[in-house]
């Protein structure tokens, strides 16, 4: 998919859907008080990311509006509504693929859609971008991951067994020296020795999440409100290695495997696309930026009465309004003049 020139090409490898509270007319729109009056604004949605890989990979969520009017250029620019990096996703996540709004809102805060009055519909685009891999993704990636998980489970059980034995000895002895012995062991059991639930990777401690996920952890800074307008997604994708940069057709290759998240696969983009699309193929290569993998979801909205509340409550500014320039009336000077004399 591509929205004007703001969003790179996306060849998804997972299904992405938005979830909102039901019923929409009562729960999706939340009323708050501001200046003695009620302001109604939409609530942050959740995401369903249906992946097919068993290992836990990290993704970055971006919500963008590419249809914001730009008066200076008489064209359109972008607006960043939401961002959250380092989201763990796996086919084993339960409930299947659910990513809550509380997790998504822990980085660059959510600003509700606010299509300006007088503009056509806006195409709000939500992307789940695959982060670079720690090493090249291959057919053995999932097997290695599950082996590491089993190894951690065994080590965790052994560690907790040792802790229980030490606690028993302490309870049977009043010696202060013996009381201090298991301190480091208890600390280890409370950090690296915690059991990991594959169905809930979002509950993993940060240290273990960085250690066992097959993707690189990215320390992406929070985007300030002043930099939301005009957010360059293509530069962002290139800077953090989410996708591949367009090259001439003769050298249109996966640069370091970053399309799948890293490594040095050396496959052509056409080959990667065919792999993602089950061998269907996607035609000729082009010189555009392409993100291979991840997910994409788009919805459209037009102006309604809630937009005023968004500008007042979330943007702390006056609502933007636009109108088409008045057409010149070529017959204005002839009105009232008799046609025939």
mmCIF file of C-alpha atoms in Angstrom, residues 47-319:
data_model
loop_
_atom_site.group_PDB
_atom_site.id
_atom_site.type_symbol
_atom_site.label_atom_id
_atom_site.label_comp_id
_atom_site.label_asym_id
_atom_site.label_seq_id
_atom_site.Cartn_x
_atom_site.Cartn_y
_atom_site.Cartn_z
ATOM 1 C CA UNK A 47 -4.692 -3.726 18.094
ATOM 2 C CA UNK A 48 -5.010 -7.345 17.016
ATOM 3 C CA UNK A 49 -1.804 -8.568 15.390
ATOM 4 C CA UNK A 50 -2.253 -12.090 14.010
ATOM 5 C CA UNK A 51 1.291 -13.365 13.424
ATOM 6 C CA UNK A 52 2.450 -16.764 12.178
ATOM 7 C CA UNK A 53 5.901 -16.944 13.763
ATOM 8 C CA UNK A 54 6.281 -18.856 17.046
ATOM 9 C CA UNK A 55 9.267 -16.846 18.252
ATOM 10 C CA UNK A 56 8.692 -13.481 19.941
ATOM 11 C CA UNK A 57 9.636 -10.605 17.640
ATOM 12 C CA UNK A 58 9.560 -6.889 18.306
ATOM 13 C CA UNK A 59 7.569 -4.427 16.216
ATOM 14 C CA UNK A 60 7.091 -0.662 16.192
ATOM 15 C CA UNK A 61 3.571 0.727 15.841
ATOM 16 C CA UNK A 62 3.067 3.993 13.954
ATOM 17 C CA UNK A 63 -0.240 5.755 13.263
ATOM 18 C CA UNK A 64 -0.021 8.442 10.591
ATOM 19 C CA UNK A 65 -2.328 10.813 8.719
ATOM 20 C CA UNK A 66 -0.877 11.624 5.257
ATOM 21 C CA UNK A 67 -3.745 13.947 4.285
ATOM 22 C CA UNK A 68 -3.101 17.046 6.423
ATOM 23 C CA UNK A 69 -3.440 20.297 4.416
ATOM 24 C CA UNK A 70 -0.215 22.269 3.974
ATOM 25 C CA UNK A 71 -1.000 25.854 3.035
ATOM 26 C CA UNK A 72 2.648 26.778 2.427
ATOM 27 C CA UNK A 73 3.055 24.245 -0.371
ATOM 28 C CA UNK A 74 -0.612 24.127 -1.444
ATOM 29 C CA UNK A 75 -0.371 20.394 -0.957
ATOM 30 C CA UNK A 76 -0.525 17.884 1.892
ATOM 31 C CA UNK A 77 1.780 16.858 4.723
ATOM 32 C CA UNK A 78 1.726 14.212 7.456
ATOM 33 C CA UNK A 79 0.784 14.118 11.124
ATOM 34 C CA UNK A 80 2.030 11.495 13.588
ATOM 35 C CA UNK A 81 -0.856 10.428 15.821
ATOM 36 C CA UNK A 82 0.746 7.583 17.746
ATOM 37 C CA UNK A 83 3.950 5.605 18.184
ATOM 38 C CA UNK A 84 5.093 2.681 20.307
ATOM 39 C CA UNK A 85 8.333 0.730 19.682
ATOM 40 C CA UNK A 86 9.400 -2.686 21.011
ATOM 41 C CA UNK A 87 6.003 -4.412 20.974
ATOM 42 C CA UNK A 88 6.448 -8.192 21.452
ATOM 43 C CA UNK A 89 4.354 -10.241 19.020
ATOM 44 C CA UNK A 90 4.060 -14.000 18.605
ATOM 45 C CA UNK A 91 1.577 -16.528 17.257
ATOM 46 C CA UNK A 92 1.396 -17.944 20.800
ATOM 47 C CA UNK A 93 0.146 -14.696 22.369
ATOM 48 C CA UNK A 94 -3.170 -15.065 24.214
ATOM 49 C CA UNK A 95 -5.705 -13.624 23.707
ATOM 50 C CA UNK A 96 -4.521 -14.237 20.176
ATOM 51 C CA UNK A 97 -2.606 -11.192 18.983
ATOM 52 C CA UNK A 98 -4.161 -8.671 21.393
ATOM 53 C CA UNK A 99 -2.139 -5.497 22.033
ATOM 54 C CA UNK A 100 -3.848 -3.287 24.615
ATOM 55 C CA UNK A 101 -4.200 0.480 24.318
ATOM 56 C CA UNK A 102 -2.466 0.936 27.703
ATOM 57 C CA UNK A 103 0.707 -0.666 26.308
ATOM 58 C CA UNK A 104 0.476 1.278 23.056
ATOM 59 C CA UNK A 105 0.062 4.587 24.902
ATOM 60 C CA UNK A 106 3.278 4.221 26.934
ATOM 61 C CA UNK A 107 5.534 6.021 24.434
ATOM 62 C CA UNK A 108 4.408 8.809 22.085
ATOM 63 C CA UNK A 109 0.894 9.503 23.353
ATOM 64 C CA UNK A 110 -2.215 8.955 21.266
ATOM 65 C CA UNK A 111 -3.786 11.975 19.590
ATOM 66 C CA UNK A 112 -7.256 11.118 18.216
ATOM 67 C CA UNK A 113 -8.043 11.615 14.516
ATOM 68 C CA UNK A 114 -9.088 15.178 13.776
ATOM 69 C CA UNK A 115 -9.823 15.682 10.059
ATOM 70 C CA UNK A 116 -10.015 19.423 9.554
ATOM 71 C CA UNK A 117 -13.320 20.986 8.647
ATOM 72 C CA UNK A 118 -13.570 21.664 4.939
ATOM 73 C CA UNK A 119 -11.155 18.898 3.905
ATOM 74 C CA UNK A 120 -11.981 15.590 2.179
ATOM 75 C CA UNK A 121 -11.748 12.306 4.057
ATOM 76 C CA UNK A 122 -8.426 11.480 5.721
ATOM 77 C CA UNK A 123 -6.732 8.067 5.382
ATOM 78 C CA UNK A 124 -5.469 7.159 8.842
ATOM 79 C CA UNK A 125 -2.785 4.512 8.448
ATOM 80 C CA UNK A 126 -1.631 2.207 11.251
ATOM 81 C CA UNK A 127 1.611 0.317 10.620
ATOM 82 C CA UNK A 128 3.316 -2.433 12.593
ATOM 83 C CA UNK A 129 6.928 -2.284 11.414
ATOM 84 C CA UNK A 130 9.259 -5.275 11.996
ATOM 85 C CA UNK A 131 12.376 -4.304 13.933
ATOM 86 C CA UNK A 132 15.815 -5.525 12.826
ATOM 87 C CA UNK A 133 16.678 -9.073 13.845
ATOM 88 C CA UNK A 134 19.546 -9.994 16.139
ATOM 89 C CA UNK A 135 20.706 -12.370 13.434
ATOM 90 C CA UNK A 136 19.395 -13.498 10.068
ATOM 91 C CA UNK A 137 15.882 -14.956 10.149
ATOM 92 C CA UNK A 138 15.803 -18.478 8.768
ATOM 93 C CA UNK A 139 13.811 -21.697 9.023
ATOM 94 C CA UNK A 140 15.740 -22.475 12.232
ATOM 95 C CA UNK A 141 14.842 -19.238 14.025
ATOM 96 C CA UNK A 142 11.717 -20.594 15.692
ATOM 97 C CA UNK A 143 13.413 -23.874 16.650
ATOM 98 C CA UNK A 144 16.312 -22.033 18.293
ATOM 99 C CA UNK A 145 13.911 -19.747 20.124
ATOM 100 C CA UNK A 146 11.807 -22.611 21.513
ATOM 101 C CA UNK A 147 15.000 -24.404 22.559
ATOM 102 C CA UNK A 148 16.122 -21.298 24.456
ATOM 103 C CA UNK A 149 12.716 -21.064 26.120
ATOM 104 C CA UNK A 150 12.921 -24.687 27.255
ATOM 105 C CA UNK A 151 16.447 -24.127 28.558
ATOM 106 C CA UNK A 152 15.285 -21.072 30.511
ATOM 107 C CA UNK A 153 12.363 -23.034 31.957
ATOM 108 C CA UNK A 154 14.649 -25.803 33.228
ATOM 109 C CA UNK A 155 17.139 -23.316 34.682
ATOM 110 C CA UNK A 156 14.298 -21.406 36.333
ATOM 111 C CA UNK A 157 12.942 -24.570 37.966
ATOM 112 C CA UNK A 158 16.410 -25.525 39.251
ATOM 113 C CA UNK A 159 17.005 -22.017 40.596
ATOM 114 C CA UNK A 160 13.668 -21.870 42.401
ATOM 115 C CA UNK A 161 14.281 -25.320 43.854
ATOM 116 C CA UNK A 162 17.612 -24.133 45.269
ATOM 117 C CA UNK A 163 15.940 -21.021 46.690
ATOM 118 C CA UNK A 164 13.288 -23.138 48.400
ATOM 119 C CA UNK A 165 15.992 -25.344 49.902
ATOM 120 C CA UNK A 166 17.880 -22.321 51.211
ATOM 121 C CA UNK A 167 14.709 -20.851 52.721
ATOM 122 C CA UNK A 168 14.072 -24.132 54.498
ATOM 123 C CA UNK A 169 17.577 -24.167 55.959
ATOM 124 C CA UNK A 170 17.236 -20.557 57.105
ATOM 125 C CA UNK A 171 13.962 -21.235 58.847
ATOM 126 C CA UNK A 172 15.641 -24.075 60.734
ATOM 127 C CA UNK A 173 18.622 -22.022 61.795
ATOM 128 C CA UNK A 174 18.935 -18.772 63.728
ATOM 129 C CA UNK A 175 22.429 -17.989 62.469
ATOM 130 C CA UNK A 176 22.671 -14.499 60.945
ATOM 131 C CA UNK A 177 25.492 -15.621 58.658
ATOM 132 C CA UNK A 178 23.282 -18.240 57.117
ATOM 133 C CA UNK A 179 20.491 -15.695 56.695
ATOM 134 C CA UNK A 180 22.673 -13.564 54.436
ATOM 135 C CA UNK A 181 23.787 -16.419 52.208
ATOM 136 C CA UNK A 182 20.799 -16.662 49.841
ATOM 137 C CA UNK A 183 20.473 -12.909 49.225
ATOM 138 C CA UNK A 184 22.127 -13.009 45.788
ATOM 139 C CA UNK A 185 20.300 -16.212 44.962
ATOM 140 C CA UNK A 186 16.943 -14.639 45.833
ATOM 141 C CA UNK A 187 17.772 -11.598 43.719
ATOM 142 C CA UNK A 188 18.646 -13.830 40.792
ATOM 143 C CA UNK A 189 15.427 -15.806 41.155
ATOM 144 C CA UNK A 190 13.404 -12.571 41.117
ATOM 145 C CA UNK A 191 15.003 -11.339 37.880
ATOM 146 C CA UNK A 192 16.671 -13.763 35.493
ATOM 147 C CA UNK A 193 15.053 -16.791 37.091
ATOM 148 C CA UNK A 194 11.452 -15.791 36.486
ATOM 149 C CA UNK A 195 9.376 -18.248 34.434
ATOM 150 C CA UNK A 196 8.381 -16.849 31.037
ATOM 151 C CA UNK A 197 4.826 -17.261 29.786
ATOM 152 C CA UNK A 198 4.926 -17.507 25.991
ATOM 153 C CA UNK A 199 1.265 -16.512 25.821
ATOM 154 C CA UNK A 200 1.991 -13.172 27.572
ATOM 155 C CA UNK A 201 5.311 -11.758 26.321
ATOM 156 C CA UNK A 202 4.229 -8.241 27.346
ATOM 157 C CA UNK A 203 4.521 -9.363 30.989
ATOM 158 C CA UNK A 204 8.178 -10.385 30.662
ATOM 159 C CA UNK A 205 10.761 -8.370 32.625
ATOM 160 C CA UNK A 206 12.628 -5.919 30.425
ATOM 161 C CA UNK A 207 15.972 -7.699 30.816
ATOM 162 C CA UNK A 208 14.500 -11.041 29.720
ATOM 163 C CA UNK A 209 12.525 -9.434 26.892
ATOM 164 C CA UNK A 210 15.739 -7.986 25.472
ATOM 165 C CA UNK A 211 17.541 -11.301 25.938
ATOM 166 C CA UNK A 212 15.101 -13.794 24.454
ATOM 167 C CA UNK A 213 13.266 -11.941 21.688
ATOM 168 C CA UNK A 214 14.738 -12.532 18.243
ATOM 169 C CA UNK A 215 14.607 -8.827 17.309
ATOM 170 C CA UNK A 216 16.858 -5.950 18.258
ATOM 171 C CA UNK A 217 15.675 -3.615 21.002
ATOM 172 C CA UNK A 218 15.416 -0.047 19.662
ATOM 173 C CA UNK A 219 15.753 2.969 21.964
ATOM 174 C CA UNK A 220 13.556 5.213 19.847
ATOM 175 C CA UNK A 221 12.982 8.570 21.593
ATOM 176 C CA UNK A 222 9.515 9.960 22.236
ATOM 177 C CA UNK A 223 8.405 12.280 19.442
ATOM 178 C CA UNK A 224 7.536 15.728 20.878
ATOM 179 C CA UNK A 225 4.238 17.318 19.903
ATOM 180 C CA UNK A 226 6.068 20.016 17.969
ATOM 181 C CA UNK A 227 7.534 17.376 15.612
ATOM 182 C CA UNK A 228 4.339 15.462 14.882
ATOM 183 C CA UNK A 229 3.317 17.618 11.939
ATOM 184 C CA UNK A 230 5.440 16.853 8.903
ATOM 185 C CA UNK A 231 6.734 13.585 10.388
ATOM 186 C CA UNK A 232 8.873 11.907 7.724
ATOM 187 C CA UNK A 233 8.061 8.208 7.891
ATOM 188 C CA UNK A 234 10.433 7.274 5.089
ATOM 189 C CA UNK A 235 13.400 8.822 6.906
ATOM 190 C CA UNK A 236 12.272 7.169 10.131
ATOM 191 C CA UNK A 237 12.104 3.746 8.444
ATOM 192 C CA UNK A 238 15.532 4.249 6.886
ATOM 193 C CA UNK A 239 17.128 5.526 10.110
ATOM 194 C CA UNK A 240 16.023 2.594 12.281
ATOM 195 C CA UNK A 241 16.355 -0.120 9.651
ATOM 196 C CA UNK A 242 12.736 -1.233 9.368
ATOM 197 C CA UNK A 243 12.708 -1.547 5.588
ATOM 198 C CA UNK A 244 14.914 -1.583 2.526
ATOM 199 C CA UNK A 245 15.955 1.412 0.501
ATOM 200 C CA UNK A 246 15.108 1.430 -3.172
ATOM 201 C CA UNK A 247 18.019 0.612 -5.450
ATOM 202 C CA UNK A 248 18.239 0.289 -9.224
ATOM 203 C CA UNK A 249 16.445 -2.755 -10.555
ATOM 204 C CA UNK A 250 19.743 -4.567 -11.219
ATOM 205 C CA UNK A 251 20.759 -4.202 -7.573
ATOM 206 C CA UNK A 252 17.380 -4.162 -5.879
ATOM 207 C CA UNK A 253 18.342 -6.364 -2.949
ATOM 208 C CA UNK A 254 17.449 -6.752 0.684
ATOM 209 C CA UNK A 255 20.049 -4.521 2.325
ATOM 210 C CA UNK A 256 21.361 -6.580 5.213
ATOM 211 C CA UNK A 257 18.087 -8.438 5.498
ATOM 212 C CA UNK A 258 16.492 -5.438 7.170
ATOM 213 C CA UNK A 259 13.198 -6.075 5.430
ATOM 214 C CA UNK A 260 12.737 -9.172 7.574
ATOM 215 C CA UNK A 261 14.448 -7.486 10.471
ATOM 216 C CA UNK A 262 18.176 -7.888 9.889
ATOM 217 C CA UNK A 263 20.792 -10.389 8.842
ATOM 218 C CA UNK A 264 22.426 -10.752 5.438
ATOM 219 C CA UNK A 265 20.005 -12.790 3.404
ATOM 220 C CA UNK A 266 21.099 -11.301 0.080
ATOM 221 C CA UNK A 267 17.730 -12.143 -1.461
ATOM 222 C CA UNK A 268 16.231 -9.885 -4.080
ATOM 223 C CA UNK A 269 13.193 -7.853 -3.106
ATOM 224 C CA UNK A 270 11.183 -9.788 -5.667
ATOM 225 C CA UNK A 271 12.230 -13.015 -3.931
ATOM 226 C CA UNK A 272 11.343 -11.645 -0.505
ATOM 227 C CA UNK A 273 7.965 -10.467 -1.751
ATOM 228 C CA UNK A 274 7.281 -13.841 -3.300
ATOM 229 C CA UNK A 275 8.201 -15.526 -0.024
ATOM 230 C CA UNK A 276 5.851 -13.267 1.910
ATOM 231 C CA UNK A 277 3.064 -13.735 -0.609
ATOM 232 C CA UNK A 278 3.412 -17.527 -0.817
ATOM 233 C CA UNK A 279 5.151 -17.517 -4.144
ATOM 234 C CA UNK A 280 2.573 -15.459 -6.021
ATOM 235 C CA UNK A 281 5.094 -12.818 -7.064
ATOM 236 C CA UNK A 282 4.395 -9.111 -7.263
ATOM 237 C CA UNK A 283 5.620 -8.079 -10.690
ATOM 238 C CA UNK A 284 8.630 -5.973 -11.574
ATOM 239 C CA UNK A 285 10.893 -4.290 -9.092
ATOM 240 C CA UNK A 286 10.856 -0.521 -8.721
ATOM 241 C CA UNK A 287 13.015 2.119 -7.121
ATOM 242 C CA UNK A 288 10.685 2.841 -4.222
ATOM 243 C CA UNK A 289 11.303 2.107 -0.550
ATOM 244 C CA UNK A 290 9.748 -1.190 0.521
ATOM 245 C CA UNK A 291 9.086 -2.565 3.998
ATOM 246 C CA UNK A 292 8.880 -6.347 3.857
ATOM 247 C CA UNK A 293 6.939 -7.835 6.755
ATOM 248 C CA UNK A 294 4.839 -6.368 9.544
ATOM 249 C CA UNK A 295 1.236 -5.258 9.161
ATOM 250 C CA UNK A 296 -0.875 -2.369 7.898
ATOM 251 C CA UNK A 297 -4.415 -1.143 8.529
ATOM 252 C CA UNK A 298 -6.143 1.925 7.116
ATOM 253 C CA UNK A 299 -9.432 3.608 7.960
ATOM 254 C CA UNK A 300 -11.052 6.808 6.719
ATOM 255 C CA UNK A 301 -12.681 9.608 8.682
ATOM 256 C CA UNK A 302 -14.310 12.939 7.905
ATOM 257 C CA UNK A 303 -14.962 15.953 10.090
ATOM 258 C CA UNK A 304 -17.639 15.719 12.787
ATOM 259 C CA UNK A 305 -18.475 17.510 16.046
ATOM 260 C CA UNK A 306 -15.849 15.592 18.064
ATOM 261 C CA UNK A 307 -12.985 17.227 16.152
ATOM 262 C CA UNK A 308 -13.454 20.486 18.078
ATOM 263 C CA UNK A 309 -12.971 18.559 21.320
ATOM 264 C CA UNK A 310 -9.760 16.984 20.049
ATOM 265 C CA UNK A 311 -8.265 20.380 19.207
ATOM 266 C CA UNK A 312 -9.219 21.795 22.607
ATOM 267 C CA UNK A 313 -8.394 18.810 24.823
ATOM 268 C CA UNK A 314 -5.469 17.142 23.041
ATOM 269 C CA UNK A 315 -3.893 19.837 20.880
ATOM 270 C CA UNK A 316 -4.564 22.892 23.074
ATOM 271 C CA UNK A 317 -5.177 25.040 20.064
ATOM 272 C CA UNK A 318 -7.818 26.620 17.884
ATOM 273 C CA UNK A 319 -9.574 24.297 15.471
#
